[in-house]
Amino acid sequence: MSTWPSPSALDARTQAFPILTETQIARLRPASKLRKVKPGDILFQPDDTEVPFFVLLSGSMEIVQPDLKGERLIATHSPGGFTGEITMISGQRCLVRGRVTGAGEFLEIPAEGLRSLVARDAELSEIFMRAFILRRLALITSGFGNVIVMGSRHCADTLRIREFLSRNTHPYTYIDLDTDKTSQELLERFDVKTEDVPVVICNGRTVLRNPSTQEVADCLGFNVSIDQSQVRDLIIVGAGPSGLAAAVYAASEGLDALVIETDTPGGQAGSSSKIENYLGFPTGIAGQELAARAIAQAQKFGAKMMVAHSVVELRCKNRPYHVVLDNGNVLAARSIVISTGAQYNKPPIANLSRFEGQGVYYGATHMESQLCVNEDVIVVGGGNSAGQAAVFLSQSARKVHMLVRSGSLSDTMSRYLIQRITRNPAIELHYKTEITGLEGGRELERVTWRDNSTGESSIHDIQHVFIMSGASPRTEWLRGCVAMDDKGFILTGRDLDASTGLVPPSVWPLPRAPQMLETSLPGVFAVGDVRYGNVKRVASAVGEGAIAIYLVHRALAEP
Ligand SMILES: Cc1cc2nc3c(=O)[nH]c(=O)nc-3n(C[C@H](O)[C@H](O)[C@H](O)COP(=O)(O)OP(=O)(O)OC[C@H]3O[C@@H](n4cnc5c(N)ncnc54)[C@H](O)[C@@H]3O)c2cc1C
């Protein structure tokens, strides 16, 4: 039997395109059928769903991606090699074409067969998952996507679409209309006017003009493999850290779980440039990377993920419960985990919404930081998210002005961040100061702020403002179904006891007491930042997601 080298002993290419040993191939045979292939055979195409997995016993094949000018070669496979990337696990549409170049015999395994094998066989799971993730990363870094985004760095909708694709780890080609001279030819080819930007071209065919994220998701078939008619064990609403953790534990423990996410998985943590206090990551981890890992992990165990759809209503009178989506579709589940978190507060500043994405941002990730290299920026807020953003932006911006409403940071920010901020010459703190005006044309050009200790206002030629001033729970879709506090945070477990003074007597309908994290609706749980008494940490959100699944099992076992 061959020994499997440790990952560190392999370079990235070898890990992305490993050659399976005879013993490993032997373990795949029972789940496969033998297929004789000849040169020119097309085994899969972009847009295909439920593409089978192939292992080459003899012969060869190439993986190419059709583009507007023909085909680009991505990889070649020889005996012992295997096909597939992350769509094998997510069930989303295939991105590439697989063509046989040398006659031979391949093992063919249906997509579902591969997914159950990955859940069973630890060694093969590690080889395949690592290869699939690395292949997806290679597609992203080389821009080998089945989608082209043509836009402008000055356009908020371009930023929205690029963030949506990046945060869903979907590879795409970006054409910057401000700098790319040849793009005019492309625009004319598809009869697109400049005012239609961003333009999204899916699979070289469908042209979307300034589409909604939902239209992009539909065009790329992100949710195509989800059966919406079945009654599931569990629906998880919201894919921030708490929802993703719930998905990993639910799926790994055999529950039939679906996660529904308004936008892209990752939640607030996904907008964090670096989370430094999450256990196990001593050098920190970008929120988006943490989310991407969690998505792959949840999908590996069989969780289904629906993106770009909001739950707008919970029908809670009868069981199974039903959730209503923004497109009117209704899905049923025996239990629900609510993990809809919180959304950024928007301070009452005139023109704020006019400049959103065009100078005003609510997250500070790599993408936003690239928009303000060597320029002055403002960070509004005195909490940990504002502190992190200031430290992160100080690495690329010329100067970071941090505007804090109160007179100190010590009540609201972790001590390690306060030290980094006060010792950083590129960050200037302005206490008791708030923005009173935003001005500009298409983009933000000037900011007025007022020092409330002196009453003095001053105008600054600054084009980038990062608002990080707290968040409110996203529970508007639950009104009338679960008990909440006066701010809309969901009450769970002991909070539902009338002795707390938070709820009237008899809000809980069963003779047994509510379980920890259980809402006033039996079998419906709330986790993370949406819950009354939450501690606003990734670790606690993840922990609650995991605990909730233990409690879901109990609730499902009830008569
Ligand atoms: C910039 C920033 C930096 C941070 N840094 C740190 C840090 O370093 N360390 C730390 O411990 N914590 C940090 N936090 C806090 C941490 O990110 C949150 O505590 C954590 O993300 C909460 O997770 P959650 O899953 O409960 O909710 P959220 O992260 O808020 O996720 C909720 C998800 O639900 C989705 N959703 C909402 N409504 C619906 C609906 N109706 N239908 C479908 N989906 C819906 C949202 O789109 C979102 O994706 C930071 C927060 C921010 C904003």
Coordinates of C-alpha atoms and ligand atoms in Angstrom, one line a residue:
M1 CA 0.0 0.0 0.0
S2 CA 1.4 3.4 -0.9
T3 CA 1.8 6.1 1.7
W4 CA 0.1 9.4 1.3
P5 CA 2.6 12.3 1.7
S6 CA 1.8 15.0 4.1
P7 CA 0.3 18.1 2.4
S8 CA 3.3 20.2 3.3
A9 CA 5.5 17.9 1.3
L10 CA 3.6 18.7 -1.9
D11 CA 3.6 21.9 -4.0
A12 CA 0.3 23.5 -4.8
R13 CA 0.1 22.1 -8.3
T14 CA 0.6 18.5 -7.1
Q15 CA -2.1 19.0 -4.5
A16 CA -4.4 20.4 -7.1
F17 CA -3.8 17.6 -9.6
P18 CA -2.7 14.6 -7.5
I19 CA -2.3 11.2 -9.1
L20 CA -4.4 8.5 -7.3
T21 CA -2.7 5.2 -6.3
E22 CA -4.0 1.8 -7.4
T23 CA -5.3 1.2 -3.9
Q24 CA -7.2 4.5 -3.8
I25 CA -8.6 3.8 -7.3
A26 CA -9.7 0.3 -6.1
R27 CA -11.8 2.0 -3.4
L28 CA -13.6 4.0 -6.0
R29 CA -14.5 1.1 -8.3
P30 CA -17.6 -0.2 -6.4
A31 CA -19.3 3.2 -6.8
S32 CA -18.3 3.6 -10.5
K33 CA -18.9 2.2 -13.9
L34 CA -16.2 1.7 -16.6
R35 CA -16.5 4.0 -19.6
K36 CA -14.5 3.6 -22.8
V37 CA -13.7 7.0 -24.3
K38 CA -12.2 8.2 -27.6
P39 CA -10.6 11.5 -28.7
G40 CA -13.1 14.2 -29.2
D41 CA -15.7 12.9 -26.7
I42 CA -17.1 15.7 -24.6
L43 CA -17.7 14.5 -21.1
F44 CA -19.2 17.7 -19.6
Q45 CA -19.9 21.2 -20.7
P46 CA -20.3 24.6 -18.9
D47 CA -23.8 24.9 -17.5
D48 CA -24.3 21.1 -17.1
T49 CA -25.7 20.1 -13.8
E50 CA -25.0 17.0 -11.7
V51 CA -21.8 16.3 -13.8
P52 CA -20.3 12.9 -13.1
F53 CA -16.8 12.5 -11.6
F54 CA -14.2 10.8 -13.8
V55 CA -11.0 9.0 -12.9
L56 CA -8.6 8.2 -15.8
L57 CA -7.4 4.6 -15.9
S58 CA -5.8 5.1 -19.3
G59 CA -6.0 7.8 -22.0
S60 CA -6.0 11.5 -21.5
M61 CA -8.3 14.5 -21.5
E62 CA -8.2 18.3 -21.4
I63 CA -10.2 20.8 -19.4
V64 CA -10.9 24.0 -21.4
Q65 CA -13.1 27.0 -20.9
P66 CA -15.0 28.4 -23.8
D67 CA -14.7 32.2 -24.0
L68 CA -15.7 34.9 -26.5
K69 CA -12.7 34.2 -28.7
G70 CA -12.6 30.4 -28.6
E71 CA -11.3 28.2 -25.8
R72 CA -8.7 28.6 -23.0
L73 CA -6.8 25.5 -21.8
I74 CA -7.1 25.1 -18.0
A75 CA -5.6 21.7 -17.3
T76 CA -4.8 18.3 -18.8
H77 CA -5.4 14.9 -17.1
S78 CA -3.4 11.7 -17.5
P79 CA -3.9 8.2 -15.9
G80 CA -4.5 8.4 -12.2
G81 CA -5.8 11.9 -12.5
F82 CA -9.4 12.9 -11.8
T83 CA -11.9 15.6 -12.9
G84 CA -13.9 18.1 -10.9
E85 CA -13.7 21.2 -8.8
I86 CA -15.9 22.7 -6.1
T87 CA -19.1 22.5 -8.2
M88 CA -18.8 18.7 -7.7
I89 CA -19.7 19.3 -4.0
S90 CA -21.9 22.3 -4.2
G91 CA -24.1 20.8 -7.0
Q92 CA -23.9 24.1 -8.9
R93 CA -23.5 24.2 -12.7
C94 CA -20.3 23.1 -14.3
L95 CA -17.9 25.9 -15.3
V96 CA -15.7 24.1 -17.9
R97 CA -15.7 21.7 -20.8
G98 CA -14.0 18.3 -20.5
R99 CA -12.8 16.8 -23.7
V100 CA -11.1 13.4 -24.3
T101 CA -7.7 13.8 -26.1
G102 CA -6.4 10.2 -25.9
A103 CA -8.5 7.0 -26.1
G104 CA -8.7 4.9 -22.9
E105 CA -10.9 3.8 -20.1
F106 CA -12.3 6.1 -17.3
L107 CA -14.2 5.3 -14.1
E108 CA -17.4 7.3 -14.0
I109 CA -19.1 8.1 -10.7
P110 CA -22.4 10.0 -10.5
A111 CA -22.2 13.3 -8.6
E112 CA -24.3 12.1 -5.7
G113 CA -22.2 9.0 -5.4
L114 CA -19.0 11.1 -5.1
R115 CA -20.7 13.3 -2.4
S116 CA -21.6 10.3 -0.3
L117 CA -18.1 8.9 -0.8
V118 CA -16.5 12.1 0.3
A119 CA -18.6 12.0 3.5
R120 CA -17.5 8.4 4.2
D121 CA -13.9 8.0 3.2
A122 CA -11.6 10.3 5.1
E123 CA -8.5 9.9 3.0
L124 CA -10.2 10.3 -0.4
S125 CA -12.3 13.2 1.1
E126 CA -9.1 15.0 2.0
I127 CA -7.5 14.5 -1.5
F128 CA -10.6 15.5 -3.4
M129 CA -11.6 18.5 -1.2
R130 CA -8.1 19.9 -1.3
A131 CA -7.9 19.5 -5.0
F132 CA -11.3 21.0 -5.6
I133 CA -10.6 24.0 -3.5
L134 CA -7.2 24.6 -5.0
R135 CA -8.6 24.3 -8.5
R136 CA -11.4 26.8 -7.7
L137 CA -8.7 29.2 -6.3
A138 CA -6.7 28.8 -9.4
L139 CA -9.8 29.6 -11.5
I140 CA -10.4 32.7 -9.4
T141 CA -6.8 34.0 -9.5
S142 CA -6.5 33.5 -13.3
G143 CA -9.9 35.0 -13.9
F144 CA -11.1 31.8 -15.6
G145 CA -14.8 32.2 -14.9
N146 CA -17.9 31.6 -17.0
V147 CA -18.9 35.2 -16.3
I148 CA -17.6 38.6 -17.4
V149 CA -18.3 41.7 -15.4
M150 CA -17.9 45.0 -17.3
G151 CA -18.0 47.9 -15.0
S152 CA -16.4 50.9 -13.5
R153 CA -14.6 51.4 -10.2
H154 CA -16.7 54.5 -9.7
C155 CA -20.0 52.6 -9.8
A156 CA -21.7 51.2 -6.7
D157 CA -23.5 48.5 -8.6
T158 CA -20.2 47.2 -10.1
L159 CA -18.8 46.9 -6.5
R160 CA -22.1 45.1 -5.5
I161 CA -21.8 42.5 -8.3
R162 CA -18.1 42.0 -7.8
E163 CA -18.5 41.5 -4.1
F164 CA -21.4 39.1 -4.7
L165 CA -19.3 36.9 -7.0
S166 CA -16.1 37.2 -4.9
R167 CA -17.9 36.3 -1.6
N168 CA -19.5 33.3 -3.3
T169 CA -16.0 32.3 -4.4
H170 CA -17.2 32.4 -8.0
P171 CA -14.4 33.1 -10.6
Y172 CA -15.1 35.9 -13.0
T173 CA -13.3 38.1 -15.5
Y174 CA -13.4 41.8 -14.7
I175 CA -13.2 44.4 -17.5
D176 CA -12.7 48.0 -16.2
L177 CA -14.5 50.2 -18.6
D178 CA -12.5 53.2 -17.3
T179 CA -9.2 51.8 -18.5
D180 CA -9.8 49.0 -21.0
K181 CA -9.7 50.3 -24.6
T182 CA -10.9 47.2 -26.2
S183 CA -14.1 47.0 -24.2
Q184 CA -16.0 49.3 -26.5
E185 CA -15.9 46.5 -29.1
L186 CA -17.4 44.1 -26.6
L187 CA -20.1 46.6 -25.6
E188 CA -21.1 47.1 -29.3
R189 CA -21.1 43.4 -29.9
F190 CA -23.8 43.0 -27.3
D191 CA -25.5 46.3 -28.1
V192 CA -24.9 47.7 -24.6
K193 CA -25.2 51.4 -23.7
T194 CA -22.7 52.9 -21.3
E195 CA -25.6 53.7 -18.9
D196 CA -26.4 49.9 -18.6
V197 CA -23.2 49.2 -16.6
P198 CA -22.3 47.0 -14.9
V199 CA -22.9 44.5 -17.7
V200 CA -22.7 40.9 -16.8
I201 CA -22.2 38.3 -19.5
C202 CA -23.0 34.7 -18.3
N203 CA -21.6 31.8 -20.1
G204 CA -20.7 34.0 -23.1
R205 CA -24.4 34.1 -24.0
T206 CA -26.8 35.9 -21.6
V207 CA -26.2 39.6 -21.3
L208 CA -27.6 41.2 -18.1
R209 CA -27.7 45.0 -17.8
N210 CA -27.1 46.3 -14.3
P211 CA -28.7 43.1 -12.9
S212 CA -29.9 42.4 -9.3
T213 CA -27.7 39.9 -7.4
Q214 CA -30.7 37.5 -7.7
E215 CA -30.6 37.7 -11.5
V216 CA -26.9 37.0 -11.5
A217 CA -27.4 34.0 -9.2
D218 CA -30.2 32.7 -11.4
C219 CA -28.2 33.2 -14.5
L220 CA -25.3 31.2 -13.1
G221 CA -27.6 28.6 -11.6
F222 CA -26.3 29.0 -8.1
N223 CA -29.5 27.5 -6.6
V224 CA -30.3 25.1 -9.4
S225 CA -29.8 21.9 -7.4
I226 CA -32.2 22.7 -4.6
D227 CA -35.4 20.8 -4.4
Q228 CA -37.9 23.3 -3.0
S229 CA -40.8 20.9 -2.7
Q230 CA -39.5 18.6 0.1
V231 CA -40.2 18.9 3.8
R232 CA -36.8 19.2 5.4
D233 CA -35.6 18.4 8.9
L234 CA -34.2 21.9 9.2
I235 CA -34.1 25.3 7.5
I236 CA -31.4 27.7 8.6
V237 CA -32.2 31.3 7.8
G238 CA -29.0 33.4 7.4
A239 CA -25.5 32.2 6.6
G240 CA -23.2 34.2 8.9
P241 CA -20.9 32.4 11.2
S242 CA -23.8 31.0 13.4
G243 CA -25.8 29.8 10.4
L244 CA -22.8 28.2 8.7
A245 CA -21.8 26.4 12.0
A246 CA -25.4 25.1 12.3
A247 CA -25.2 23.9 8.7
V248 CA -21.9 22.1 9.3
Y249 CA -23.1 20.3 12.4
A250 CA -26.6 19.6 11.1
A251 CA -25.3 18.0 7.8
S252 CA -22.5 16.1 9.5
E253 CA -25.0 14.6 11.9
G254 CA -27.3 13.5 9.1
L255 CA -30.0 16.1 9.2
D256 CA -31.4 17.2 5.9
A257 CA -30.6 20.9 6.2
L258 CA -31.0 23.9 3.8
V259 CA -29.4 27.3 4.5
I260 CA -31.1 30.4 3.0
E261 CA -29.0 33.5 2.6
T262 CA -30.2 37.0 1.4
D263 CA -26.9 37.9 -0.1
T264 CA -23.7 35.9 0.2
P265 CA -22.6 33.6 3.0
G266 CA -20.3 35.1 5.7
G267 CA -22.5 37.7 7.3
Q268 CA -20.9 40.5 9.2
A269 CA -17.8 38.5 9.7
G270 CA -17.4 38.4 5.9
S271 CA -16.9 42.1 5.9
S272 CA -14.1 41.9 8.4
S273 CA -10.6 42.3 6.9
K274 CA -9.0 40.2 9.7
I275 CA -10.5 38.3 12.7
E276 CA -7.7 38.0 15.1
N277 CA -9.4 36.6 18.2
Y278 CA -11.0 33.4 16.7
L279 CA -9.6 30.3 18.3
G280 CA -7.0 28.4 16.3
F281 CA -5.9 31.3 14.0
P282 CA -3.0 32.9 15.8
T283 CA -2.2 35.2 12.8
G284 CA -5.8 36.0 12.2
I285 CA -8.1 35.0 9.3
A286 CA -10.0 37.2 6.8
G287 CA -13.7 36.9 7.4
Q288 CA -14.3 35.9 3.8
E289 CA -11.7 33.2 4.0
L290 CA -13.3 31.8 7.1
A291 CA -16.7 31.8 5.4
A292 CA -15.4 30.1 2.2
R293 CA -13.9 27.4 4.3
A294 CA -17.2 26.9 6.3
I295 CA -19.2 26.8 3.1
A296 CA -17.0 24.1 1.6
Q297 CA -17.2 22.2 4.9
A298 CA -21.0 22.4 5.1
Q299 CA -21.4 21.3 1.5
K300 CA -18.9 18.5 1.9
F301 CA -21.3 17.0 4.5
G302 CA -24.3 17.5 2.2
A303 CA -25.9 20.8 3.4
K304 CA -27.7 22.7 0.7
M305 CA -27.1 26.5 0.3
M306 CA -29.5 28.9 -1.3
V307 CA -28.1 32.3 -1.9
A308 CA -29.5 35.7 -3.1
H309 CA -32.9 34.9 -1.6
S310 CA -34.4 36.5 1.5
V311 CA -36.9 34.9 3.8
V312 CA -39.7 37.5 4.1
E313 CA -42.1 35.6 6.3
L314 CA -42.3 32.7 8.7
R315 CA -45.7 30.9 8.7
C316 CA -45.8 29.6 12.2
K317 CA -49.4 28.6 13.0
N318 CA -48.9 24.9 12.1
R319 CA -46.1 22.4 11.9
P320 CA -44.2 21.8 9.7
Y321 CA -43.3 25.5 9.7
H322 CA -43.1 27.3 6.4
V323 CA -40.8 30.0 5.2
V324 CA -41.8 32.3 2.4
L325 CA -39.1 33.6 0.0
D326 CA -38.9 37.0 -1.7
N327 CA -40.0 35.4 -4.9
G328 CA -43.1 34.0 -3.3
N329 CA -41.9 30.4 -3.1
V330 CA -42.8 28.5 0.1
L331 CA -40.5 25.9 1.8
A332 CA -41.4 23.6 4.6
A333 CA -39.3 22.3 7.6
R334 CA -39.8 20.5 10.8
S335 CA -37.5 22.8 12.6
I336 CA -35.9 26.2 12.0
V337 CA -32.7 27.9 13.1
I338 CA -32.9 31.7 12.9
S339 CA -29.4 33.1 12.4
T340 CA -30.2 36.3 10.6
G341 CA -27.8 38.4 12.7
A342 CA -27.7 42.2 12.6
Q343 CA -27.3 44.9 10.0
Y344 CA -25.3 48.1 10.1
N345 CA -26.9 51.1 11.6
K346 CA -26.9 54.1 9.3
P347 CA -26.4 57.4 11.1
P348 CA -28.8 60.1 10.1
I349 CA -26.6 62.0 7.7
A350 CA -28.1 63.7 4.7
N351 CA -26.9 62.2 1.3
L352 CA -25.7 59.0 3.0
S353 CA -27.6 56.6 0.8
R354 CA -26.7 58.7 -2.4
F355 CA -23.0 57.9 -1.9
E356 CA -23.3 54.3 -0.8
G357 CA -20.7 52.3 -2.7
Q358 CA -19.4 55.6 -4.3
G359 CA -17.5 56.8 -1.3
V360 CA -19.5 55.5 1.6
Y361 CA -18.9 51.8 2.6
Y362 CA -20.1 49.6 5.5
G363 CA -17.3 47.0 5.2
A364 CA -13.5 47.3 4.9
T365 CA -12.3 44.3 3.0
H366 CA -9.4 44.1 0.5
M367 CA -11.7 45.2 -2.3
E368 CA -12.7 48.5 -0.7
S369 CA -9.1 49.1 0.5
Q370 CA -7.9 49.0 -3.1
L371 CA -10.2 52.0 -3.9
C372 CA -8.4 54.3 -1.5
V373 CA -4.7 53.5 -1.8
N374 CA -2.6 56.6 -0.7
E375 CA -5.7 58.7 -0.1
D376 CA -7.2 60.0 3.2
V377 CA -10.2 58.0 4.6
I378 CA -12.6 58.4 7.5
V379 CA -13.7 55.6 9.7
V380 CA -16.9 56.4 11.8
G381 CA -17.4 54.4 15.0
G382 CA -15.7 53.5 18.3
G383 CA -16.4 49.7 18.5
N384 CA -14.2 46.8 17.5
S385 CA -15.3 46.7 13.9
A386 CA -14.3 50.4 13.5
G387 CA -11.0 49.8 15.2
Q388 CA -10.2 46.8 12.9
A389 CA -11.2 48.8 9.9
A390 CA -8.9 51.7 10.9
V391 CA -5.9 49.5 11.5
F392 CA -6.5 47.6 8.3
L393 CA -7.0 50.7 6.1
S394 CA -3.9 52.4 7.6
Q395 CA -1.8 49.9 5.7
S396 CA -2.9 51.3 2.3
A397 CA -4.5 54.7 2.9
R398 CA -2.4 57.8 3.5
K399 CA -4.2 58.8 6.6
V400 CA -7.2 57.4 8.5
H401 CA -9.3 59.9 10.5
M402 CA -11.3 58.0 13.1
L403 CA -14.4 59.8 14.2
V404 CA -15.7 58.7 17.6
R405 CA -18.9 60.2 19.1
S406 CA -17.9 59.5 22.7
G407 CA -14.9 60.9 24.6
S408 CA -12.9 57.6 24.8
L409 CA -12.5 54.1 23.3
S410 CA -12.1 52.1 26.4
D411 CA -15.7 51.3 27.0
T412 CA -16.4 50.0 23.5
M413 CA -13.2 48.5 22.1
S414 CA -10.8 45.6 22.9
R415 CA -7.6 46.7 24.5
Y416 CA -5.3 45.3 21.9
L417 CA -7.0 47.4 19.2
I418 CA -6.8 50.6 21.3
Q419 CA -3.1 50.1 21.6
R420 CA -2.6 49.5 17.9
I421 CA -4.7 52.6 17.1
T422 CA -3.1 55.0 19.5
R423 CA 0.4 53.9 18.5
N424 CA -0.3 54.1 14.8
P425 CA 1.0 57.4 13.3
A426 CA -1.3 56.9 10.2
I427 CA -4.4 57.0 12.4
E428 CA -5.7 60.3 13.8
L429 CA -8.4 60.0 16.5
H430 CA -11.1 62.7 16.7
Y431 CA -13.2 62.2 19.8
K432 CA -16.7 63.8 20.3
T433 CA -16.8 64.3 16.5
E434 CA -19.5 63.4 14.0
I435 CA -20.1 63.8 10.3
T436 CA -22.7 66.5 9.4
G437 CA -22.4 66.7 5.7
L438 CA -21.5 64.7 2.5
E439 CA -21.1 66.5 -0.8
G440 CA -20.0 65.6 -4.3
G441 CA -21.2 64.8 -7.8
R442 CA -21.5 61.2 -8.9
E443 CA -19.0 60.3 -6.2
L444 CA -18.3 61.6 -2.7
E445 CA -15.9 64.5 -2.9
R446 CA -16.1 66.4 0.5
V447 CA -17.0 65.7 4.1
T448 CA -18.0 68.1 6.8
W449 CA -17.5 67.1 10.4
R450 CA -18.3 68.8 13.7
D451 CA -16.2 68.7 16.9
N452 CA -19.0 68.6 19.5
S453 CA -16.6 69.7 22.3
T454 CA -15.9 73.0 20.6
G455 CA -18.9 73.2 18.3
E456 CA -16.6 73.9 15.3
S457 CA -17.3 72.4 11.9
S458 CA -14.6 71.9 9.2
I459 CA -14.7 70.7 5.6
H460 CA -12.3 68.1 4.3
D461 CA -11.5 66.9 0.7
I462 CA -12.0 63.2 1.6
Q463 CA -13.6 60.7 -0.8
H464 CA -13.9 57.6 1.3
V465 CA -16.0 57.1 4.5
F466 CA -16.3 53.8 6.3
I467 CA -19.4 53.6 8.6
M468 CA -18.9 51.1 11.4
S469 CA -21.5 52.3 14.0
G470 CA -23.2 49.3 15.4
A471 CA -26.0 47.0 14.2
S472 CA -29.7 46.2 14.7
P473 CA -31.3 42.7 14.6
R474 CA -32.8 41.4 11.3
T475 CA -36.1 40.1 12.6
E476 CA -38.7 42.1 10.7
W477 CA -39.8 38.9 8.9
L478 CA -40.7 37.2 12.2
R479 CA -43.1 39.7 13.7
G480 CA -46.0 38.0 15.4
C481 CA -44.3 34.6 15.5
V482 CA -41.6 34.7 18.2
A483 CA -41.2 36.8 21.3
M484 CA -38.6 39.6 21.1
D485 CA -37.4 42.5 23.3
D486 CA -38.3 46.1 22.5
K487 CA -35.3 46.4 20.1
G488 CA -36.3 43.3 18.1
F489 CA -33.7 40.8 19.5
I490 CA -35.2 37.3 19.9
L491 CA -35.8 35.9 23.4
T492 CA -34.8 32.3 24.0
G493 CA -34.6 29.8 26.8
R494 CA -34.8 31.3 30.3
D495 CA -35.6 34.8 28.8
L496 CA -39.1 33.3 28.1
D497 CA -39.8 32.9 31.8
A498 CA -42.3 35.5 33.0
S499 CA -40.2 36.2 36.1
T500 CA -37.6 38.0 33.9
G501 CA -40.2 40.7 33.2
L502 CA -39.4 40.4 29.5
V503 CA -42.5 38.5 28.4
P504 CA -46.1 38.1 29.7
P505 CA -47.0 34.8 31.3
S506 CA -48.0 31.9 29.0
V507 CA -45.9 33.1 26.1
W508 CA -44.4 29.5 26.0
P509 CA -47.1 27.0 24.9
L510 CA -45.8 23.6 26.1
P511 CA -45.8 21.9 29.5
R512 CA -42.0 21.4 29.2
A513 CA -39.7 24.3 29.6
P514 CA -38.1 25.9 26.5
Q515 CA -34.6 24.6 25.7
M516 CA -31.6 26.9 25.8
L517 CA -31.6 28.9 22.4
E518 CA -35.3 27.8 21.8
T519 CA -37.6 30.7 20.9
S520 CA -41.2 31.0 22.0
L521 CA -42.1 28.7 19.1
P522 CA -41.2 25.1 19.9
G523 CA -38.6 23.7 17.5
V524 CA -37.5 27.1 16.3
F525 CA -34.1 28.3 17.6
A526 CA -32.3 31.6 17.5
V527 CA -28.5 31.8 17.5
G528 CA -25.8 34.5 17.2
D529 CA -26.2 38.3 17.0
V530 CA -30.0 38.1 16.4
R531 CA -30.5 36.6 19.9
Y532 CA -31.2 38.7 23.0
G533 CA -28.1 38.7 25.2
N534 CA -25.7 37.8 22.4
V535 CA -22.0 38.7 22.8
K536 CA -21.2 39.8 19.3
R537 CA -18.3 37.5 18.7
V538 CA -17.7 35.0 15.9
A539 CA -16.7 32.3 18.4
S540 CA -19.9 32.6 20.3
A541 CA -22.0 32.7 17.1
V542 CA -20.3 29.5 15.9
G543 CA -20.7 27.9 19.3
E544 CA -24.4 28.7 19.5
G545 CA -24.9 27.3 15.9
A546 CA -23.3 24.0 17.0
I547 CA -25.4 23.8 20.3
A548 CA -28.6 24.6 18.4
I549 CA -28.2 21.4 16.3
Y550 CA -28.0 19.3 19.5
L551 CA -31.2 20.9 20.6
V552 CA -32.8 20.5 17.1
H553 CA -32.3 16.7 17.4
R554 CA -34.2 16.7 20.7
A555 CA -37.0 18.8 19.3
L556 CA -37.3 16.5 16.2
A557 CA -37.6 13.5 18.5
E558 CA -40.6 14.9 20.3
P559 CA -44.0 13.3 19.5
Ligands
LIG1 C1 -16.5 44.7 10.4 C2 -16.7 43.7 11.5 C3 -15.6 43.1 12.1 C4 -15.8 42.2 13.1 N1 -14.7 41.6 13.7 C5 -14.9 40.6 14.7 C6 -13.8 40.0 15.3 O1 -12.6 40.3 15.0 N2 -14.0 39.0 16.2 C7 -15.2 38.7 16.6 O2 -15.4 37.8 17.4 N3 -16.3 39.3 16.0 C8 -16.2 40.2 15.1 N4 -17.3 40.9 14.6 C9 -18.6 40.5 15.0 C10 -19.0 39.2 14.3 O3 -18.8 39.3 12.9 C11 -20.5 38.9 14.5 O4 -20.7 38.7 15.9 C12 -20.9 37.6 13.8 O5 -20.8 37.7 12.4 C13 -22.4 37.3 14.1 O6 -22.7 36.1 13.4 P1 -24.2 35.8 13.0 O7 -24.2 34.5 12.2 O8 -25.0 35.7 14.3 O9 -24.8 37.0 12.2 P2 -24.3 37.8 10.9 O10 -22.9 37.7 10.8 O11 -25.0 39.1 11.0 O12 -25.0 37.0 9.7 C14 -26.4 37.0 9.4 C15 -26.6 36.6 8.0 O13 -28.1 36.4 7.8 C16 -28.4 36.9 6.5 N5 -29.8 37.3 6.6 C17 -30.4 38.4 7.3 N6 -31.7 38.4 7.2 C18 -32.0 37.4 6.3 C19 -33.3 36.9 5.8 N7 -34.4 37.5 6.1 N8 -33.2 35.8 4.9 C20 -32.0 35.2 4.6 N9 -30.8 35.6 5.1 C21 -30.8 36.7 6.0 C22 -27.5 38.1 6.4 O14 -27.4 38.5 5.0 C23 -26.2 37.6 7.0 O15 -25.4 36.9 6.0 C24 -17.1 41.8 13.5 C25 -18.2 42.4 12.9 C26 -18.0 43.4 11.9 C27 -19.2 44.0 11.2

